Amino acid sequence: KAGVTQTPRYLIKTRGQQVTLSCSPISGHRSVSWYQQTPGQGLQFLFEYFSETQRNKGNFPGRFSGRQFSNSRSEMNVSTLELGDSALYLCASSRFSGGEETQYFGPGTRLLVL
Amino acid sequence: AQSVTQLDSQVPVFEEAPVELRCNYSSSVSVYLFWYVQYPNQGLQLLLKYLSGSTLVKGINGFEAEFNKSQTSFHLRKPSVHISDTAEYFCAVSDDSSYKLIFGSGTRLLVRP
């Protein structure tokens, strides 16, 4: 079974631009979560989607948004990029939504904002 | 609110020696606990998890962890490490009311020959 895939793997943008990251979950998984990883703040939860509905959102500004499609694929968008948005963005999928569910992570998209 | 503390930012150890990576959590409700490993330039891989039942949990690559409710700890252990275990290890917590993992700051395990 194929794992979680994320595209693109690397991205360079400049301040003020916007970016869209894509995540394809493991086949049959209906929940997708997004995390931001930085050296300073560590791993922080962005949001979680289940059956196209956002179930939970982390403490990030409104510039960060996401959505999930009917095939469970998910995208996250960051508008008006800031230097501090440079990070590794990780997507994780699980069969269902819930604290006990094991989340399987993709390789991440490394975003550099110049 | 939940939180996870990994007190050791880096743990150096010689190959074939035992290792323990410490994790303490704070929560007012029953929790689920996870250990993930991250190799350079990769995502996170699940090592093991505690949902309920036996407090001693065995995972992949010879790792195990023990859930201690009274001490709110979930320390990760391996009796004999290999060079290939060099990586960053993250402890994480979730519960029934959340749909997210709360991660600790990570512990870098450095295995020396």
XYZ file of N, CA and C in Angstrom:
681
model
N 0.855 -1.189 0.000
C 0.000 0.000 0.000
C 0.885 1.230 0.000
N 0.617 2.157 -0.877
C 1.428 3.370 -0.952
C 1.217 4.219 0.290
N 2.295 4.925 0.680
C 2.212 5.786 1.850
C 1.625 7.136 1.506
N 1.741 8.040 2.460
C 1.274 9.406 2.261
C 2.250 10.129 1.324
N 1.721 10.767 0.324
C 2.582 11.504 -0.597
C 2.288 12.995 -0.502
N 3.349 13.774 -0.622
C 3.210 15.219 -0.559
C 3.946 15.834 -1.745
N 3.305 16.820 -2.337
C 3.946 17.544 -3.433
C 3.739 19.042 -3.265
N 4.713 19.856 -3.688
C 6.062 19.427 -4.061
C 6.882 19.078 -2.824
N 8.055 18.546 -2.973
C 8.907 18.241 -1.832
C 9.676 19.476 -1.374
N 10.021 20.331 -2.284
C 10.765 21.550 -1.955
C 10.152 22.725 -2.713
N 10.196 23.872 -2.059
C 9.565 25.048 -2.637
C 10.276 26.295 -2.138
N 10.560 27.215 -3.040
C 11.141 28.502 -2.663
C 10.196 29.592 -3.130
N 9.820 30.452 -2.209
C 8.918 31.562 -2.507
C 9.495 32.841 -1.915
N 8.943 33.959 -2.318
C 9.348 35.238 -1.739
C 8.225 35.791 -0.888
N 8.585 36.686 0.008
C 7.614 37.289 0.906
C 6.445 37.899 0.133
N 5.252 37.737 0.639
C 4.073 38.298 0.009
C 3.383 37.361 -0.969
N 4.102 36.358 -1.439
C 3.472 35.401 -2.343
C 2.584 34.438 -1.575
N 1.852 33.629 -2.322
C 1.064 32.591 -1.686
C 1.531 31.233 -2.198
N 1.199 30.188 -1.457
C 1.649 28.856 -1.829
C 0.561 27.833 -1.510
N 0.504 26.796 -2.327
C -0.434 25.702 -2.096
C 0.342 24.397 -2.052
N 0.130 23.647 -0.988
C 0.781 22.353 -0.813
C -0.271 21.253 -0.918
N 0.129 20.115 -1.451
C -0.810 19.037 -1.676
C -0.433 17.782 -0.906
N -1.449 17.041 -0.502
C -1.241 15.817 0.264
C -2.220 14.749 -0.211
N -1.685 13.586 -0.542
C -2.532 12.449 -0.890
C -2.402 11.401 0.211
N -3.492 11.092 0.900
C -3.414 10.158 2.026
C -3.289 8.713 1.561
N -3.031 7.845 2.510
C -3.033 6.410 2.242
C -4.433 6.011 1.781
N -4.491 5.123 0.823
C -5.779 4.690 0.294
C -6.679 4.174 1.412
N -7.900 4.685 1.448
C -8.851 4.264 2.477
C -8.864 5.148 3.707
N -7.856 5.984 3.852
C -7.823 6.913 4.978
C -8.690 8.126 4.672
N -9.468 8.541 5.667
C -10.386 9.647 5.445
C -10.027 10.909 6.231
N -9.039 10.778 7.116
C -8.637 11.942 7.912
C -7.252 12.400 7.472
N -7.115 13.699 7.316
C -5.818 14.290 6.963
C -5.527 15.428 7.934
N -4.325 15.412 8.490
C -3.882 16.479 9.393
C -2.630 17.127 8.827
N -2.443 18.377 9.180
C -1.260 19.126 8.752
C -0.513 19.646 9.975
N 0.814 19.581 9.903
C 1.677 20.071 10.969
C 2.790 20.917 10.357
N 3.217 21.896 11.130
C 4.363 22.718 10.745
C 5.534 22.368 11.660
N 6.713 22.148 11.086
C 7.885 21.847 11.887
C 8.960 22.885 11.637
N 9.365 23.579 12.701
C 10.451 24.550 12.628
C 11.435 24.279 13.747
N 12.705 24.702 13.583
C 13.684 24.492 14.661
C 13.287 25.202 15.949
N 12.657 26.349 15.839
C 12.326 27.123 17.030
C 11.071 26.680 17.743
N 10.033 26.349 16.999
C 8.738 26.011 17.584
C 8.437 24.521 17.585
N 9.272 23.734 16.925
C 9.036 22.298 16.892
C 7.866 21.936 15.997
N 7.174 20.870 16.362
C 6.037 20.371 15.592
C 4.752 20.972 16.142
N 4.030 21.691 15.291
C 2.793 22.326 15.716
C 1.650 21.942 14.789
N 0.513 21.654 15.381
C -0.675 21.251 14.651
C -1.297 22.442 13.940
N -1.614 22.241 12.663
C -2.269 23.298 11.879
C -3.782 23.076 11.815
N -4.189 21.982 11.212
C -5.614 21.633 11.146
C -5.789 20.177 10.736
N -7.027 19.713 10.927
C -7.382 18.344 10.602
C -8.701 18.328 9.849
N -8.749 17.498 8.814
C -9.960 17.346 8.006
C -10.412 15.896 8.006
N -11.715 15.736 8.072
C -12.306 14.408 7.985
C -13.566 14.528 7.145
N -13.637 13.732 6.110
C -14.791 13.764 5.206
C -15.110 15.187 4.772
N -14.106 15.887 4.355
C -14.193 17.235 3.778
C -14.558 18.317 4.793
N -14.597 17.973 6.078
C -14.942 18.942 7.123
C -13.736 19.185 8.023
N -13.481 20.441 8.326
C -12.406 20.749 9.258
C -12.881 20.426 10.671
N -12.178 19.524 11.349
C -12.596 19.096 12.684
C -11.903 19.893 13.775
N -10.680 20.344 13.500
C -9.919 21.030 14.524
C -8.914 21.956 13.851
N -8.612 23.041 14.515
C -7.673 24.004 13.956
C -6.707 24.434 15.034
N -5.433 24.544 14.681
C -4.425 24.997 15.618
C -4.384 26.508 15.708
N -3.442 26.989 16.483
C -3.325 28.419 16.741
C -2.443 29.100 15.701
N -2.947 29.194 14.500
C -2.233 29.845 13.408
C -3.111 30.950 12.831
N -2.482 31.971 12.247
C -3.287 33.068 11.668
C -4.119 32.600 10.484
N -5.090 33.424 10.126
C -6.001 33.080 9.053
C -5.342 32.946 7.691
N -4.082 33.365 7.593
C -3.363 33.198 6.318
C -3.188 31.715 5.974
N -3.292 30.884 6.976
C -3.160 29.442 6.780
C -4.562 28.848 6.624
N -4.789 28.178 5.532
C -6.086 27.573 5.301
C -5.906 26.223 4.621
N -6.957 25.457 4.616
C -6.866 24.150 3.984
C -8.219 23.710 3.476
N -8.188 22.589 2.789
C -9.437 21.968 2.373
C -9.182 20.500 2.065
N -10.268 19.763 2.010
C -10.171 18.348 1.670
C -11.199 18.040 0.602
N -10.789 17.242 -0.339
C -11.663 16.895 -1.451
C -12.383 15.569 -1.182
N -13.323 15.251 -2.043
C -14.141 14.053 -1.831
C -13.309 12.767 -1.895
N -12.150 12.814 -2.548
C -11.288 11.621 -2.597
C -10.280 11.610 -1.445
N -10.493 12.469 -0.461
C -9.685 12.605 0.765
C -8.364 13.335 0.559
N -8.011 13.627 -0.673
C -6.806 14.438 -0.885
C -6.999 15.810 -0.251
N -5.903 16.386 0.212
C -6.017 17.661 0.915
C -4.991 18.655 0.378
N -5.334 19.887 0.484
C -4.419 20.982 0.158
C -4.390 21.961 1.314
N -3.233 22.558 1.510
C -3.174 23.688 2.423
C -2.595 24.885 1.677
N -3.072 26.035 2.034
C -2.672 27.264 1.368
C -2.162 28.261 2.405
N -1.095 28.932 2.071
C -0.600 30.013 2.908
C -0.537 31.258 2.039
N -1.258 32.284 2.439
C -1.262 33.516 1.673
C -0.320 34.533 2.321
N 0.080 35.511 1.548
C 0.944 36.591 2.041
C 2.085 36.035 2.891
N 2.931 35.263 2.265
C 4.003 34.572 2.969
C 4.919 35.518 3.726
N 5.333 35.066 4.912
C 6.299 35.788 5.734
C 7.544 34.919 5.895
N 8.657 35.561 6.258
C 9.902 34.812 6.425
C 9.735 33.680 7.432
N 8.949 33.942 8.462
C 8.735 32.960 9.524
C 7.923 31.751 9.104
N 7.394 31.777 7.893
C 6.632 30.620 7.398
C 7.555 29.544 6.838
N 8.836 29.849 6.738
C 9.802 28.846 6.292
C 9.786 27.678 7.270
N 9.531 26.495 6.752
C 9.355 25.339 7.631
C 9.212 24.082 6.801
N 9.189 22.963 7.504
C 8.815 21.685 6.899
C 7.340 21.478 7.219
N 6.523 21.313 6.208
C 5.097 21.093 6.402
C 4.790 19.615 6.194
N 4.296 19.013 7.249
C 4.029 17.580 7.245
C 2.537 17.308 7.194
N 2.195 16.354 6.375
C 0.826 15.893 6.274
C 0.763 14.493 6.867
N -0.319 14.188 7.550
C -0.505 12.859 8.122
C -1.917 12.383 7.837
N -2.071 11.090 7.608
C -3.410 10.564 7.393
C -3.712 9.435 8.366
N -4.986 9.245 8.638
C -5.438 8.141 9.473
C -6.780 7.655 8.930
N -7.156 6.436 9.323
C -8.403 5.868 8.793
C -9.604 6.730 9.161
N -9.663 7.068 10.442
C -10.777 7.859 10.942
C -10.235 9.038 11.736
N -11.150 9.806 12.278
C -10.775 10.959 13.077
C -10.916 10.596 14.541
N -9.883 10.851 15.323
C -9.975 10.530 16.736
C -8.607 10.455 17.367
N -8.554 10.699 18.663
C -7.274 10.727 19.342
C -6.539 9.416 19.325
N -7.266 8.307 19.272
C -6.608 6.998 19.324
C -6.093 6.543 17.973
N -6.445 7.250 16.925
C -6.044 6.844 15.585
C -4.553 7.080 15.357
N -3.896 6.135 14.739
C -2.496 6.300 14.374
C -2.396 7.179 13.143
N -1.583 8.212 13.233
C -1.378 9.092 12.100
C -0.097 8.679 11.375
N -0.203 8.518 10.068
C 0.923 8.141 9.223
C 1.367 9.371 8.451
N 2.643 9.670 8.575
C 3.157 10.920 8.033
C 3.784 10.759 6.658
N 3.651 11.803 5.856
C 4.349 11.883 4.589
C 5.743 12.445 4.792
N 6.517 12.566 3.700
C 7.904 13.039 3.801
C 8.021 14.543 4.025
N 6.920 15.257 3.804
C 6.938 16.693 4.051
C 7.248 17.518 2.817
N 6.856 18.773 2.887
C 7.234 19.788 1.896
C 8.058 20.834 2.619
N 9.282 21.020 2.139
C 10.132 22.034 2.766
C 9.961 23.347 2.030
N 9.452 24.341 2.738
C 9.179 25.660 2.171
C 10.206 26.652 2.678
N 10.825 27.349 1.756
C 11.769 28.409 2.094
C 11.207 29.720 1.568
N 11.044 30.681 2.466
C 10.530 31.992 2.078
C 11.670 33.005 2.145
N 11.950 33.640 1.018
C 13.056 34.604 0.949
C 12.550 36.042 0.936
N -5.062 22.015 29.449
C -4.435 21.781 28.147
C -3.332 20.729 28.295
N -3.161 19.986 27.219
C -2.126 18.959 27.253
C -0.766 19.542 26.916
N 0.266 18.885 27.438
C 1.631 19.252 27.068
C 2.524 18.034 27.209
N 3.641 18.061 26.490
C 4.606 16.970 26.526
C 5.986 17.566 26.748
N 6.735 16.962 27.654
C 8.086 17.438 27.950
C 9.091 16.334 27.684
N 10.034 16.647 26.837
C 11.172 15.767 26.625
C 12.385 16.527 27.147
N 12.843 16.131 28.299
C 13.850 16.901 29.011
C 15.207 16.898 28.329
N 15.528 15.818 27.641
C 16.841 15.687 27.030
C 16.782 16.086 25.566
N 17.491 17.143 25.200
C 17.487 17.554 23.799
C 18.401 16.653 22.967
N 19.438 16.124 23.602
C 20.350 15.226 22.895
C 20.852 14.166 23.850
N 20.914 12.929 23.353
C 21.428 11.819 24.157
C 22.496 11.104 23.347
N 23.767 11.255 23.753
C 24.839 10.506 23.087
C 25.022 9.152 23.773
N 25.243 8.127 22.985
C 25.406 6.781 23.547
C 26.296 5.976 22.612
N 27.025 5.036 23.178
C 27.868 4.179 22.344
C 27.050 3.016 21.782
N 27.477 2.557 20.620
C 26.808 1.436 19.972
C 26.787 0.232 20.907
N 25.668 -0.489 20.897
C 25.392 -1.678 21.696
C 25.092 -1.367 23.164
N 25.115 -0.113 23.549
C 24.736 0.263 24.915
C 23.224 0.431 24.988
N 22.643 0.335 26.194
C 21.204 0.591 26.351
C 20.938 2.092 26.370
N 19.706 2.465 26.053
C 19.340 3.879 26.064
C 17.910 4.040 26.567
N 17.676 5.169 27.229
C 16.325 5.546 27.653
C 16.100 6.998 27.269
N 15.036 7.260 26.554
C 14.645 8.619 26.194
C 13.405 8.946 27.014
N 13.484 10.073 27.728
C 12.436 10.378 28.681
C 11.332 11.249 28.093
N 10.113 10.951 28.527
C 8.946 11.713 28.088
C 7.980 11.829 29.266
N 7.583 13.042 29.592
C 6.557 13.284 30.594
C 5.436 14.095 29.964
N 4.220 13.829 30.373
C 3.081 14.528 29.780
C 2.235 15.144 30.890
N 1.420 16.079 30.483
C 0.493 16.719 31.404
C -0.876 16.734 30.745
N -1.865 16.180 31.448
C -3.218 16.158 30.909
C -4.202 15.899 32.026
N -5.388 16.470 31.906
C -6.424 16.278 32.920
C -7.369 15.132 32.563
N -7.161 14.551 31.405
C -8.020 13.451 30.969
C -7.146 12.264 30.575
N -7.811 11.139 30.294
C -7.070 9.965 29.827
C -6.453 10.258 28.473
N -5.259 9.749 28.284
C -4.516 10.093 27.068
C -4.104 8.862 26.272
N -3.762 9.130 25.037
C -3.106 8.158 24.191
C -1.691 8.693 23.948
N -0.718 7.795 23.947
C 0.672 8.223 23.853
C 1.376 7.541 22.694
N 2.249 8.289 22.049
C 2.932 7.816 20.851
C 4.417 8.206 20.905
N 5.228 7.374 20.286
C 6.617 7.722 19.998
C 6.819 7.607 18.484
N 7.383 8.685 17.929
C 7.719 8.714 16.509
C 9.224 8.949 16.361
N 9.780 8.471 15.234
C 11.179 8.710 14.922
C 11.250 9.449 13.589
N 12.203 10.376 13.515
C 12.407 11.133 12.273
C 13.872 11.037 11.867
N 14.112 10.432 10.713
C 15.452 10.382 10.145
C 15.659 11.635 9.298
N 16.903 12.034 9.060
C 17.176 13.271 8.315
C 16.421 13.331 6.994
N 15.813 14.483 6.766
C 15.093 14.758 5.521
C 13.942 13.795 5.258
N 13.353 13.295 6.322
C 12.213 12.409 6.160
C 11.063 12.853 7.067
N 9.910 12.237 6.878
C 8.776 12.482 7.755
C 8.908 11.676 9.030
N 7.823 11.570 9.755
C 7.815 10.855 11.022
C 7.330 9.421 10.823
N 7.988 8.500 11.521
C 7.603 7.098 11.465
C 7.193 6.648 12.861
N 6.048 5.979 12.971
C 5.572 5.520 14.264
C 6.438 4.385 14.786
N 6.918 4.532 16.027
C 7.672 3.461 16.685
C 6.736 2.575 17.500
N 5.889 3.199 18.298
C 4.960 2.465 19.139
C 3.909 3.419 19.685
N 2.855 2.823 20.271
C 1.783 3.644 20.825
C 1.160 2.935 22.011
N 0.627 3.739 22.936
C -0.127 3.216 24.067
C -1.547 3.769 23.971
N -2.508 2.852 23.891
C -3.915 3.265 23.883
C -4.588 2.867 25.184
N -4.373 1.633 25.616
C -4.941 1.131 26.864
C -4.325 -0.245 27.113
N -4.672 -0.839 28.264
C -4.217 -2.194 28.528
C -2.838 -2.241 29.133
N -2.041 -3.199 28.710
C -0.705 -3.403 29.259
C 0.124 -2.135 29.179
N 0.779 -1.824 30.287
C 1.534 -0.579 30.333
C 2.879 -0.685 29.624
N 3.319 -1.893 29.340
C 4.557 -2.085 28.599
C 4.210 -2.317 27.133
N 4.704 -1.437 26.309
C 4.367 -1.489 24.881
C 5.627 -1.777 24.079
N 5.526 -2.720 23.182
C 6.667 -3.039 22.322
C 6.420 -2.494 20.928
N 7.498 -1.963 20.332
C 7.365 -1.370 19.015
C 8.333 -1.962 18.012
N 8.549 -1.208 16.968
C 9.444 -1.687 15.915
C 10.898 -1.430 16.282
N 11.788 -2.111 15.576
C 13.237 -1.914 15.729
C 13.748 -2.169 17.145
N 13.061 -2.998 17.918
C 13.516 -3.356 19.257
C 13.222 -2.341 20.347
N 12.468 -1.319 20.043
C 12.111 -0.311 21.042
C 10.904 -0.744 21.866
N 10.863 -0.277 23.100
C 9.711 -0.490 23.964
C 9.537 0.739 24.853
N 8.342 0.891 25.396
C 8.064 2.026 26.277
C 7.120 1.573 27.364
N 7.208 2.223 28.502
C 6.343 1.882 29.629
C 5.523 3.095 30.041
N 4.212 2.911 30.074
C 3.294 3.953 30.509
C 3.192 3.914 32.021
N 3.455 5.039 32.667
C 3.350 5.142 34.110
C 2.397 6.286 34.430
N 1.171 5.929 34.794
C 0.141 6.944 35.006
C 0.447 7.816 36.222
N 0.956 7.219 37.279
C 1.205 7.982 38.511
C 2.327 9.004 38.312
N 3.288 8.663 37.478
C 4.378 9.593 37.202
C 4.172 10.345 35.892
N 3.060 10.128 35.257
C 2.727 10.754 33.952
C 3.929 10.703 33.016
N 4.456 9.485 32.856
C 5.627 9.318 32.003
C 5.392 8.224 30.982
N 6.174 8.288 29.919
C 6.110 7.295 28.844
C 7.510 7.233 28.235
N 8.440 6.669 28.978
C 9.842 6.645 28.557
C 10.098 5.541 27.534
N 10.942 5.861 26.580
C 11.285 4.931 25.498
C 12.628 4.278 25.807
N 12.718 2.969 25.581
C 13.950 2.247 25.900
C 14.335 1.299 24.765
N 15.650 1.063 24.697
C 16.149 0.029 23.808
C 17.369 -0.587 24.489
N 17.427 -1.903 24.598
C 18.512 -2.539 25.350
C 19.879 -2.454 24.675
N 19.901 -2.314 23.349
C 21.174 -2.271 22.636
C 20.983 -1.480 21.338
N 21.598 -0.325 21.259
C 21.357 0.548 20.094
C 22.382 0.284 18.990
N 21.975 0.638 17.780
C 22.839 0.529 16.604
C 23.087 1.911 16.017
N 24.125 2.006 15.221
C 24.426 3.273 14.550
C 23.203 3.786 13.804
N 22.454 2.873 13.217
C 21.294 3.251 12.408
C 20.145 3.840 13.235
N 20.242 3.763 14.550
C 19.201 4.367 15.414
C 19.408 5.865 15.593
N 20.504 6.381 15.085
C 20.746 7.822 15.151
C 19.638 8.556 14.413
N 18.912 9.388 15.135
C 17.736 10.070 14.581
C 17.160 10.967 15.669
N 16.076 11.664 15.323
C 15.358 12.458 16.314
C 14.086 11.711 16.706
N 13.813 11.696 17.995
C 12.678 10.944 18.523
C 11.695 11.914 19.182
N 10.422 11.742 18.833
C 9.385 12.619 19.338
C 8.334 11.824 20.108
N 7.999 12.323 21.269
C 6.905 11.791 22.061
C 5.680 12.658 21.789
N 4.498 12.053 21.715
C 3.297 12.823 21.406
C 2.110 12.287 22.208
N 1.147 13.151 22.452
C -0.046 12.801 23.221
C -1.293 13.278 22.501
N -2.373 12.531 22.653
C -3.680 12.974 22.179
C -4.724 12.428 23.148
N -5.988 12.816 22.925
C -7.060 12.278 23.770
C -8.347 12.180 22.966
N -9.416 11.734 23.626
C -10.663 11.460 22.912
C -11.349 12.713 22.387
N -11.031 13.866 22.963
C -11.741 15.080 22.547
C -10.985 15.858 21.488
N -9.772 15.436 21.175
C -8.985 16.183 20.191
C -8.726 15.327 18.967
N -8.443 15.977 17.911
C -8.120 15.300 16.663
C -6.713 15.684 16.244
N -5.842 15.836 17.234
C -4.502 16.292 16.931
C -3.512 15.655 17.888
N -2.252 15.645 17.459
C -1.152 15.210 18.302
C -0.438 16.441 18.857
N -0.138 16.387 20.145
C 0.711 17.396 20.775
C 2.080 16.760 20.949
N 3.088 17.381 20.359
C 4.428 16.801 20.360
C 5.335 17.443 21.403
N 6.278 16.651 21.889
C 7.378 17.191 22.664
C 8.392 17.828 21.721
N 9.415 18.409 22.307
C 10.396 19.145 21.510
C 11.408 18.245 20.817
N 11.368 16.960 21.130
C 12.247 16.007 20.461
C 13.552 15.759 21.204
N 14.069 14.556 21.033
C 15.378 14.169 21.578
C 16.209 13.595 20.448
N 17.380 14.177 20.262
C 18.274 13.673 19.221
C 19.135 12.580 19.818
N 18.977 11.369 19.314
C 19.793 10.243 19.752
C 20.990 10.131 18.829
N 22.179 10.202 19.428
C 23.415 10.122 18.656
C 24.164 8.876 19.095
N 24.233 7.899 18.211
C 24.906 6.639 18.517
C 26.307 6.670 17.933
N 27.274 6.488 18.813
C 28.689 6.540 18.404
C 29.281 5.145 18.339
N 30.197 4.911 17.392
C 30.811 3.572 17.289
C 31.802 3.327 18.423
